PDB file of C-alpha atoms and ligand atoms in Angstrom:
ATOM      1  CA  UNK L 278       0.000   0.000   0.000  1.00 78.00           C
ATOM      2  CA  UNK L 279       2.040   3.270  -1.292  1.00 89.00           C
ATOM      3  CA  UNK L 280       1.727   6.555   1.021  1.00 93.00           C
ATOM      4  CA  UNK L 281      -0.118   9.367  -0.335  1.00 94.00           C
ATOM      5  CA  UNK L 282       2.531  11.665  -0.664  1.00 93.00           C
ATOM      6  CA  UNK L 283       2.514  15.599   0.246  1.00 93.00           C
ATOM      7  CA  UNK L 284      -1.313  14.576   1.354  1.00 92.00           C
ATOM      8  CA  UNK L 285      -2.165  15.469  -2.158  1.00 94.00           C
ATOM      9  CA  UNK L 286      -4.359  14.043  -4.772  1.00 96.00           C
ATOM     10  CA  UNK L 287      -6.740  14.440  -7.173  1.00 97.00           C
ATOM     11  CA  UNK L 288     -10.729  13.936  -7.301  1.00 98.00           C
ATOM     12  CA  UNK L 289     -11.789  12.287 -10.384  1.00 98.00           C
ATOM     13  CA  UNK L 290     -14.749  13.660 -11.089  1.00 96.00           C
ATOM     14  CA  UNK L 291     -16.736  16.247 -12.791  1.00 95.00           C
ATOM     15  CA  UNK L 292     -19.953  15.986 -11.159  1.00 94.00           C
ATOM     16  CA  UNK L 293     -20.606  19.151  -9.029  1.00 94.00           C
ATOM     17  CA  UNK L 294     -22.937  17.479  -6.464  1.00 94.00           C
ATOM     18  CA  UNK L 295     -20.169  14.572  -5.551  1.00 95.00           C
ATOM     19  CA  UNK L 296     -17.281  17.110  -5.803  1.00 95.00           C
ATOM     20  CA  UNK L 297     -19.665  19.429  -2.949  1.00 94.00           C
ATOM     21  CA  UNK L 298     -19.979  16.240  -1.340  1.00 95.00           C
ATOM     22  CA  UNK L 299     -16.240  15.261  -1.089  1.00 96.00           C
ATOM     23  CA  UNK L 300     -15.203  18.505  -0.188  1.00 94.00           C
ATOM     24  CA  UNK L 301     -17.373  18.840   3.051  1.00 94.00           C
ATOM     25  CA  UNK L 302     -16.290  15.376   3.712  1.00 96.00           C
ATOM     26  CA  UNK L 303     -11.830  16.100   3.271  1.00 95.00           C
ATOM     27  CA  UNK L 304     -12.390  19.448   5.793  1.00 94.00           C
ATOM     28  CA  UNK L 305     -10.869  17.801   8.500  1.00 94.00           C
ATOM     29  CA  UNK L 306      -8.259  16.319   7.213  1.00 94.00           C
ATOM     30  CA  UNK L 307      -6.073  18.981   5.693  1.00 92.00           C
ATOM     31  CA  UNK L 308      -5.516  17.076   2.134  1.00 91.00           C
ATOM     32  CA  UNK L 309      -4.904  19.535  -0.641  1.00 91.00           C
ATOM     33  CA  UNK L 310      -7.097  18.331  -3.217  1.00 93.00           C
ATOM     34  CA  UNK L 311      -8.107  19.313  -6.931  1.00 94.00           C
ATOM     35  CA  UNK L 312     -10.784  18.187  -8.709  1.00 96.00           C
ATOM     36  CA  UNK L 313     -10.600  16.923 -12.315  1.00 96.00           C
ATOM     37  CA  UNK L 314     -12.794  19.727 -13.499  1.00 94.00           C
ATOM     38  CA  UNK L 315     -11.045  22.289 -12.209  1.00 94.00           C
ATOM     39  CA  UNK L 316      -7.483  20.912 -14.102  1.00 96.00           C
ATOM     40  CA  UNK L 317      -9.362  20.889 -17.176  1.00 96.00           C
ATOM     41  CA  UNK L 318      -8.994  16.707 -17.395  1.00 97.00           C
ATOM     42  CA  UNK L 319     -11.183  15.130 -20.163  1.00 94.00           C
ATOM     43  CA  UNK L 320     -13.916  12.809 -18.749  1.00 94.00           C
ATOM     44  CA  UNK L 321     -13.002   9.072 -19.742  1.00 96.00           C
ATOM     45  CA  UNK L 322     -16.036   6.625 -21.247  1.00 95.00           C
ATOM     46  CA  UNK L 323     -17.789   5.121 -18.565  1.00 95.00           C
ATOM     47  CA  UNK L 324     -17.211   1.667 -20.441  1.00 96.00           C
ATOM     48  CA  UNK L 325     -17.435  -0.977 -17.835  1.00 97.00           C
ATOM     49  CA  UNK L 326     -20.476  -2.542 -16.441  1.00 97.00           C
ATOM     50  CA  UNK L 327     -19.516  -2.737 -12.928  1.00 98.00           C
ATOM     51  CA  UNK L 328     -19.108   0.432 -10.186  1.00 98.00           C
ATOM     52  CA  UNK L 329     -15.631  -1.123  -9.582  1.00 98.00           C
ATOM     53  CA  UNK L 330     -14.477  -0.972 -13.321  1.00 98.00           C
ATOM     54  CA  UNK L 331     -16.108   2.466 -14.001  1.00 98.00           C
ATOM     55  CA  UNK L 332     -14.564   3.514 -10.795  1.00 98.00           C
ATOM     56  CA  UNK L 333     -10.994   2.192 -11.677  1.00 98.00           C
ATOM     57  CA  UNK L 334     -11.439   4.174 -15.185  1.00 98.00           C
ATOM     58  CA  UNK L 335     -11.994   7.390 -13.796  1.00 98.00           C
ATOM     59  CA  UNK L 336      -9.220   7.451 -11.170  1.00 98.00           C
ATOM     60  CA  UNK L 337      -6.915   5.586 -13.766  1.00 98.00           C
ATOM     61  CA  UNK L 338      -7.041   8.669 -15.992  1.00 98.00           C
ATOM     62  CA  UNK L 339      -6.585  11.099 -13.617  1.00 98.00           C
ATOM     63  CA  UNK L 340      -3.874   9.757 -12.404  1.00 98.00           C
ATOM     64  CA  UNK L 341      -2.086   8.914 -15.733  1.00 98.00           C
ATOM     65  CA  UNK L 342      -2.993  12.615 -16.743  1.00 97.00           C
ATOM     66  CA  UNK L 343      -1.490  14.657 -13.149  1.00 97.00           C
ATOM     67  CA  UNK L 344       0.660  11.943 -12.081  1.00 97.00           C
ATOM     68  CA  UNK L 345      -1.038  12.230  -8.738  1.00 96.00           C
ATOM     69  CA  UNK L 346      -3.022   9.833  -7.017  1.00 97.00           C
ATOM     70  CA  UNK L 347      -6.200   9.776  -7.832  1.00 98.00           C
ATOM     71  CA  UNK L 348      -9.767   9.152  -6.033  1.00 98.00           C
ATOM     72  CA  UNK L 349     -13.399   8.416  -7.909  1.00 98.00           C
ATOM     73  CA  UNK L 350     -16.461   7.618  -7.192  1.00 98.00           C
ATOM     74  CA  UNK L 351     -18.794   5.333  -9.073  1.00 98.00           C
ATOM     75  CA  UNK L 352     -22.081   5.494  -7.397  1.00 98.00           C
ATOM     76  CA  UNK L 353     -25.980   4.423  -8.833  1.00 98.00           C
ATOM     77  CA  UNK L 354     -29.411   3.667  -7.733  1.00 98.00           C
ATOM     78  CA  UNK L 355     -30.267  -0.084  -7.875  1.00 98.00           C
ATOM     79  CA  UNK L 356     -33.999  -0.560  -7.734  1.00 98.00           C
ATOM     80  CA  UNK L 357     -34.990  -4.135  -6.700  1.00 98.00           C
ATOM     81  CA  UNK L 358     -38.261  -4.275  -8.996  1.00 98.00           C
ATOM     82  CA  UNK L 359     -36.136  -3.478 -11.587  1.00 98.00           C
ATOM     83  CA  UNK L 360     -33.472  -5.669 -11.350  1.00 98.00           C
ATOM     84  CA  UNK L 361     -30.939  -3.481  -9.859  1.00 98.00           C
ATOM     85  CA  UNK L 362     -31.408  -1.004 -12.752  1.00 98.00           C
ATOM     86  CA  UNK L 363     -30.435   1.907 -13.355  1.00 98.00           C
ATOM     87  CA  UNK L 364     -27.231   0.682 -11.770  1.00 98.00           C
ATOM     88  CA  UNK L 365     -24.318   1.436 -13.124  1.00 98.00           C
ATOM     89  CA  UNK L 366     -26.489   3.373 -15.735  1.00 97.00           C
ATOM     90  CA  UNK L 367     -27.756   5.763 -13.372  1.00 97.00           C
ATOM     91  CA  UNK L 368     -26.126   8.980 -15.057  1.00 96.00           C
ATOM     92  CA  UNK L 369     -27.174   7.413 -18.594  1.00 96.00           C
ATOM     93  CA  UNK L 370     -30.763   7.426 -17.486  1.00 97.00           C
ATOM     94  CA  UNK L 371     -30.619  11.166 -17.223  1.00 97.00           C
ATOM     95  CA  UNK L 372     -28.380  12.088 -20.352  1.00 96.00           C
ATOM     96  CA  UNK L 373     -30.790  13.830 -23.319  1.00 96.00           C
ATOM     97  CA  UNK L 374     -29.764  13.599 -26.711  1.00 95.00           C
ATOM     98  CA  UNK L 375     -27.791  16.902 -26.358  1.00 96.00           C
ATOM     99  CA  UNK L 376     -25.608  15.121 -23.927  1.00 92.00           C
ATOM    100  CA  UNK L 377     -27.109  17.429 -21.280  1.00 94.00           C
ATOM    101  CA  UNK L 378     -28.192  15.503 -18.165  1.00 94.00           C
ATOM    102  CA  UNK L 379     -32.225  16.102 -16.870  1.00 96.00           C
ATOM    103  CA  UNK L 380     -32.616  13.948 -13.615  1.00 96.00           C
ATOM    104  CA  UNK L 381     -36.398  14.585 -13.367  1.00 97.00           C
ATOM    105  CA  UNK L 382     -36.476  12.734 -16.875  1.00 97.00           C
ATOM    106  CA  UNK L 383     -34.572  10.120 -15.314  1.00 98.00           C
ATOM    107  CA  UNK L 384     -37.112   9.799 -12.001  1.00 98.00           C
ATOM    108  CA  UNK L 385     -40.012  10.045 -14.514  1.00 98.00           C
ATOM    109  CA  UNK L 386     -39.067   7.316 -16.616  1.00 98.00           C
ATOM    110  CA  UNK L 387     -37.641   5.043 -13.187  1.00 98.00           C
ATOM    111  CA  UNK L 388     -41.334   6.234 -11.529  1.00 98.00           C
ATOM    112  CA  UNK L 389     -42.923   4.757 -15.235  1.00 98.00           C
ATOM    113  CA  UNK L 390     -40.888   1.385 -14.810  1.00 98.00           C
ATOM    114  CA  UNK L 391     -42.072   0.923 -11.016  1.00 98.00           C
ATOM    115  CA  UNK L 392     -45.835   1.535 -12.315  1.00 98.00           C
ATOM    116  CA  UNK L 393     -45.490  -1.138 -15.054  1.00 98.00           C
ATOM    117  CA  UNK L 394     -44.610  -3.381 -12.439  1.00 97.00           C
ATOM    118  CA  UNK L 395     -47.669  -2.240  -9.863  1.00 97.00           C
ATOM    119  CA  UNK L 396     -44.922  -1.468  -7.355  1.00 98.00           C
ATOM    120  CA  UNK L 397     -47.271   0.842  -5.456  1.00 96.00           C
ATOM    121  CA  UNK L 398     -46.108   0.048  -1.710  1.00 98.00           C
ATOM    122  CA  UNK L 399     -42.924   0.977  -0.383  1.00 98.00           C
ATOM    123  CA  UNK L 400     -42.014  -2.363   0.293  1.00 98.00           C
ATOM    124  CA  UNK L 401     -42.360  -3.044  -3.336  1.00 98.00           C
ATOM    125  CA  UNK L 402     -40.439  -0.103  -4.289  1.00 98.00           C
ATOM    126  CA  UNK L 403     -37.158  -1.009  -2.297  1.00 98.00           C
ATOM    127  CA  UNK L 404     -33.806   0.070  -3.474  1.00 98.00           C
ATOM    128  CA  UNK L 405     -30.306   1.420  -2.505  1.00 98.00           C
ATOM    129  CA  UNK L 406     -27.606   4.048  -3.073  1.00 98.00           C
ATOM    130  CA  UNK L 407     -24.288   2.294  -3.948  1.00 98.00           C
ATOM    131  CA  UNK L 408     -21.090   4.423  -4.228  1.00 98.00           C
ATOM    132  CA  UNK L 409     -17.724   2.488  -5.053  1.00 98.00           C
ATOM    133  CA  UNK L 410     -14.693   4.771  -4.274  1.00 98.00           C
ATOM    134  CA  UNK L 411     -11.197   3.644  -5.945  1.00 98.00           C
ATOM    135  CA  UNK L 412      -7.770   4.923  -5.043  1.00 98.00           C
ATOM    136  CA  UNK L 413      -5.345   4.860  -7.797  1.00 98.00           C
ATOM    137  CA  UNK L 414      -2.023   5.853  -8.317  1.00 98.00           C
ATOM    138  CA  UNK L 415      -0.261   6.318 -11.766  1.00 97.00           C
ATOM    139  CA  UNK L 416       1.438   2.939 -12.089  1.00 97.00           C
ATOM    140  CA  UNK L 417      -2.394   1.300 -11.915  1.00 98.00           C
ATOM    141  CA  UNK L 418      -1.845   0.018  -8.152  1.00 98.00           C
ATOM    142  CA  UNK L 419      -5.560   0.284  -6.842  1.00 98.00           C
ATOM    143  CA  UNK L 420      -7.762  -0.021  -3.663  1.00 98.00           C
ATOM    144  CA  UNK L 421     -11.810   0.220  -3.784  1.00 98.00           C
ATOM    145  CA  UNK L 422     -14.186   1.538  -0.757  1.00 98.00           C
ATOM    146  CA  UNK L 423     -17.561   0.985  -1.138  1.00 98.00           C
ATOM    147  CA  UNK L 424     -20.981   2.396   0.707  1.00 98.00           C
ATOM    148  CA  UNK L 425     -24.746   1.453   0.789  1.00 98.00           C
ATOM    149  CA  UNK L 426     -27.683   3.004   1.953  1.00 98.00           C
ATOM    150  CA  UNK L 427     -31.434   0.940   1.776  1.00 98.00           C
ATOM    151  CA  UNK L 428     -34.207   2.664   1.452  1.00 98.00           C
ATOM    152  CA  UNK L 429     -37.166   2.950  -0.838  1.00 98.00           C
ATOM    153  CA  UNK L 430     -38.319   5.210  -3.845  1.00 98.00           C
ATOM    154  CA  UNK L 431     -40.801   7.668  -3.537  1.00 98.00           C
ATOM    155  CA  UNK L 432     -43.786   9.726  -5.635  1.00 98.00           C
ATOM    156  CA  UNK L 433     -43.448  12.407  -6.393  1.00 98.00           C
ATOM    157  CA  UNK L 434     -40.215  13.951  -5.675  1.00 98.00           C
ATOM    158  CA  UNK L 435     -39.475  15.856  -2.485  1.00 98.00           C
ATOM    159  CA  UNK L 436     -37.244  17.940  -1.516  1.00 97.00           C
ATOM    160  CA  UNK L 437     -35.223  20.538  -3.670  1.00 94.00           C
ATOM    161  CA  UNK L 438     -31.582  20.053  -1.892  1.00 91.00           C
ATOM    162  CA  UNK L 439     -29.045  17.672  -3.225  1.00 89.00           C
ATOM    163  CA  UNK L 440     -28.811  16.671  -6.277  1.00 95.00           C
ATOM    164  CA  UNK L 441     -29.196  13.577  -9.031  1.00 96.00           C
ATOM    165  CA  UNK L 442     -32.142  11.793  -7.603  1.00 98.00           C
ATOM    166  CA  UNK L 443     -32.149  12.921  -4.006  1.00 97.00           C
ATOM    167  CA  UNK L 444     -35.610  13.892  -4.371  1.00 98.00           C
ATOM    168  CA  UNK L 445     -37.153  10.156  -4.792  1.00 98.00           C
ATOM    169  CA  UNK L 446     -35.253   8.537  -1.817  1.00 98.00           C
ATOM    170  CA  UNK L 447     -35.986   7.980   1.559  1.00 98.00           C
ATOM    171  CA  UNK L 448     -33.479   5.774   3.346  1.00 98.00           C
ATOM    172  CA  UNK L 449     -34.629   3.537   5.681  1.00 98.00           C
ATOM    173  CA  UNK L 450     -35.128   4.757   9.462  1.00 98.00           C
ATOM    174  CA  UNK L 451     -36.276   8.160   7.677  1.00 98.00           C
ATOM    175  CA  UNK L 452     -39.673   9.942   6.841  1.00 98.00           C
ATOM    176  CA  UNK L 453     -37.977  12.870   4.497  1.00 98.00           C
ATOM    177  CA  UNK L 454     -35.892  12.069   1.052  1.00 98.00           C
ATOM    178  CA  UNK L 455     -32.425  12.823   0.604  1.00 98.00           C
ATOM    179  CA  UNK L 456     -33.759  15.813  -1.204  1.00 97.00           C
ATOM    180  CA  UNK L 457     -35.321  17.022   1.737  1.00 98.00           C
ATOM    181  CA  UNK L 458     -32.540  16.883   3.811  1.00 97.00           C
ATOM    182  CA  UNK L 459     -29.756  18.869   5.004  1.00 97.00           C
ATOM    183  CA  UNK L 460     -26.055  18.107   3.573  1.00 95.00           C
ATOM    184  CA  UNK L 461     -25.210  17.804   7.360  1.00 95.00           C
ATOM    185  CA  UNK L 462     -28.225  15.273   7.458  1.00 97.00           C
ATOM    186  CA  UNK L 463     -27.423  13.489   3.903  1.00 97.00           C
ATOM    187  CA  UNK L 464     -23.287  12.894   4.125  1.00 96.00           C
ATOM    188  CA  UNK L 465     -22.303  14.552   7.544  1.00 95.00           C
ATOM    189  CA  UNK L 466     -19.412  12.611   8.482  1.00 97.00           C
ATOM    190  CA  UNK L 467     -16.259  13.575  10.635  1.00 95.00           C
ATOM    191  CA  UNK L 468     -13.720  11.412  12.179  1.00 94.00           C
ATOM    192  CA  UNK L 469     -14.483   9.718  14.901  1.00 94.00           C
ATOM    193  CA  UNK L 470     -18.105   9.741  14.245  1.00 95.00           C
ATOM    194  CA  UNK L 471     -19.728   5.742  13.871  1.00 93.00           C
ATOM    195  CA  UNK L 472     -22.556   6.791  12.141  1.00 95.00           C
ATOM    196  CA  UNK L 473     -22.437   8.035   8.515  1.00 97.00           C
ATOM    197  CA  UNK L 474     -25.548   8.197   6.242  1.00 98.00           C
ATOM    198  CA  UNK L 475     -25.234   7.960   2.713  1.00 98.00           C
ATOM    199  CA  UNK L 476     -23.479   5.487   0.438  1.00 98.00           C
ATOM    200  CA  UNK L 477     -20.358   8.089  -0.224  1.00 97.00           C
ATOM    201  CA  UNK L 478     -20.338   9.597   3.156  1.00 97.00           C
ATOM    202  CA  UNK L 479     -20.334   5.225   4.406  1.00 98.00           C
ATOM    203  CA  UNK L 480     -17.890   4.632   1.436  1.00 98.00           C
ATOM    204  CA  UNK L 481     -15.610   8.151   2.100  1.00 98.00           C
ATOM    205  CA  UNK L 482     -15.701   6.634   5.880  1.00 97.00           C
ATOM    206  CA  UNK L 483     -13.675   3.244   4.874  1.00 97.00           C
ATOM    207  CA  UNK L 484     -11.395   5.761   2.866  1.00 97.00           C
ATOM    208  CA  UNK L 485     -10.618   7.916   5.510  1.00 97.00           C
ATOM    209  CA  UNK L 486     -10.119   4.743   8.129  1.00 96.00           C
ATOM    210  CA  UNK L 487      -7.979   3.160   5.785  1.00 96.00           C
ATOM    211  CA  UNK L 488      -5.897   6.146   4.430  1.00 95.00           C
ATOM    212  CA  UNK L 489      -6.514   9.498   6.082  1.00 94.00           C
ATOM    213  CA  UNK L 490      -5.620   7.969   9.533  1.00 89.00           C
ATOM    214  CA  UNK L 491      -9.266   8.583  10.585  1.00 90.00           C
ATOM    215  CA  UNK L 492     -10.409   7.120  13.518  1.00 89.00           C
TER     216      UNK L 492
HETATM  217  P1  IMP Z 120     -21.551   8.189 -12.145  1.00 78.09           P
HETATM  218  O1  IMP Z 120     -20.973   7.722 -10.843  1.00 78.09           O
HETATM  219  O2  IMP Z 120     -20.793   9.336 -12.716  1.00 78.09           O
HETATM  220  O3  IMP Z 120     -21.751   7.078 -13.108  1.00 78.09           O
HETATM  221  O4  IMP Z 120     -22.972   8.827 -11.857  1.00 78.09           O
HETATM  222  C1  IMP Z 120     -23.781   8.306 -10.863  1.00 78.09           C
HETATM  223  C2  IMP Z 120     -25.149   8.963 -10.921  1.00 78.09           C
HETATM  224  O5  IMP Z 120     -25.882   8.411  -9.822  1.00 78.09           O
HETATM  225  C3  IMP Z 120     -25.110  10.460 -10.688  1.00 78.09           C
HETATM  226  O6  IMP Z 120     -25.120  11.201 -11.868  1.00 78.09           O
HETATM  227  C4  IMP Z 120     -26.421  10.701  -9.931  1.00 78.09           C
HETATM  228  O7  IMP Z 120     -27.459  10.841 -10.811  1.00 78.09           O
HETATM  229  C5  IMP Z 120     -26.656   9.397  -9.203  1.00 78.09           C
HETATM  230  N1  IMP Z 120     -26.232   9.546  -7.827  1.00 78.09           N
HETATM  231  C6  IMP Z 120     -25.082   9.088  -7.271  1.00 78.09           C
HETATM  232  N2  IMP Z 120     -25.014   9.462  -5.990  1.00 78.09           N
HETATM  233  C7  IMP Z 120     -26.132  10.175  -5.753  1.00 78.09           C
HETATM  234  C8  IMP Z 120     -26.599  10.848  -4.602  1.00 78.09           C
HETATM  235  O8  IMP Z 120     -25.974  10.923  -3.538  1.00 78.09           O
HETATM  236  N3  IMP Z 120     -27.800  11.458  -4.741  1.00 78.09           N
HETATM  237  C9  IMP Z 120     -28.517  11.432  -5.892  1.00 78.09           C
HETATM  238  N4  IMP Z 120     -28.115  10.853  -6.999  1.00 78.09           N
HETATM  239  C10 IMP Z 120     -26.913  10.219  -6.928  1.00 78.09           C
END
């Protein structure tokens, strides 16, 4: 397992709600990170058909491209009446022709899927939030964190914080959606803490134990 050296490295990713996300969750820790947006990195094909894989692609190019290490995060919604779709196809479900993404196209058409199948309780409309995190340095050497959160979908959406589909899940132990919920309440987690709530704050968790020296 190589250090991370100068507690530097980069975040592979270009999605504004994960890269809010991550930064809340590095405060602590005094890392100086940049994000693959701001360097300007091109995104790689999401090509694989696992998190791991599309994880491992991400964090692979960033690293190749900075010759930092590099952290990712391949995360979905897998919907048990629906096979575990959208899955690793969770951003695709969203992506117009444009190439622009429109997540209430991408709850409307999940929502139309759960209705073809008559899921119309919440125990037929059971699902989670999976978020695979890979660490990868430029010679390839990898390690993967991963985080789930159960919970069900609802309708309509809820809630106007967050961001993806925040707004049509309600973990379990909770009567509000992601969507309604703070960012303290969604992915507040600090070191120390035992609890952590979503899949990237559970998966960032198993990071930070593992290589931030968290406790
Ligand atoms: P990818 O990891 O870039 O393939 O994209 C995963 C997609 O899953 C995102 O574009 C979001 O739509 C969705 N997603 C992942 N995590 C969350 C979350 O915490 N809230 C809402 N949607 C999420």
């Amino acid at each position: 397992m190589k250090p991370i050296e100068n507690k530097t490295f980069v975040l592979a990713s270009h999605n504004k709600g994960k890269l809010r996300e991550f930064s809340d969750l590095l405060r602590p820790f005094g890392y100086s990170v940049r994000s693959a947006a701001e360097l300007g990195l091109d995104e790689p094909e999401e090509t694989g058909s696992t998190f791991e894989e599309n994880a491992y692609i991400k964090a692979h190019a960033a690293a190749v491209a900075t010759g930092l290490p590099a952290l990712s995060d391949d995360s979905g919604l897998c919907v048990d009446a629906l096979d575990g779709a959208p899955g690793v196809y969770t951003a695709d479900w969203a992506t117009k022709e444009d190439g622009s993404r429109d997540f209430m196209m991408a709850m409307e058409k999940t929502e139309k899927l759960l209705a073809e199948k008559g899921a119309d309780t919440p125990q037929k409309r059971t699902g989670r939030f999976v978020a695979t995190l890979c660490l990868c340095f430029p010679d390839g050497e990898a390690e993967y964190f991963r985080g789930a959160v159960d919970g069900h979908l609802v309708w309509p959406p809820r809630g106007t914080d967050g961001f993806g589909y925040d707004p049509v899940f309600q973990p379990d132990g909770f009567d509000i959606t992601f969507g309604e919920m703070t960012a303290e309440e969604k992915h507040g987690w600090k070191p120390g803490d035992e609890q952590a709530l979503s899949h990237r704050a559970r998966a960032f968790r198993e990071f930070a134990r593992a290589r931030l020296g968290a406790a």
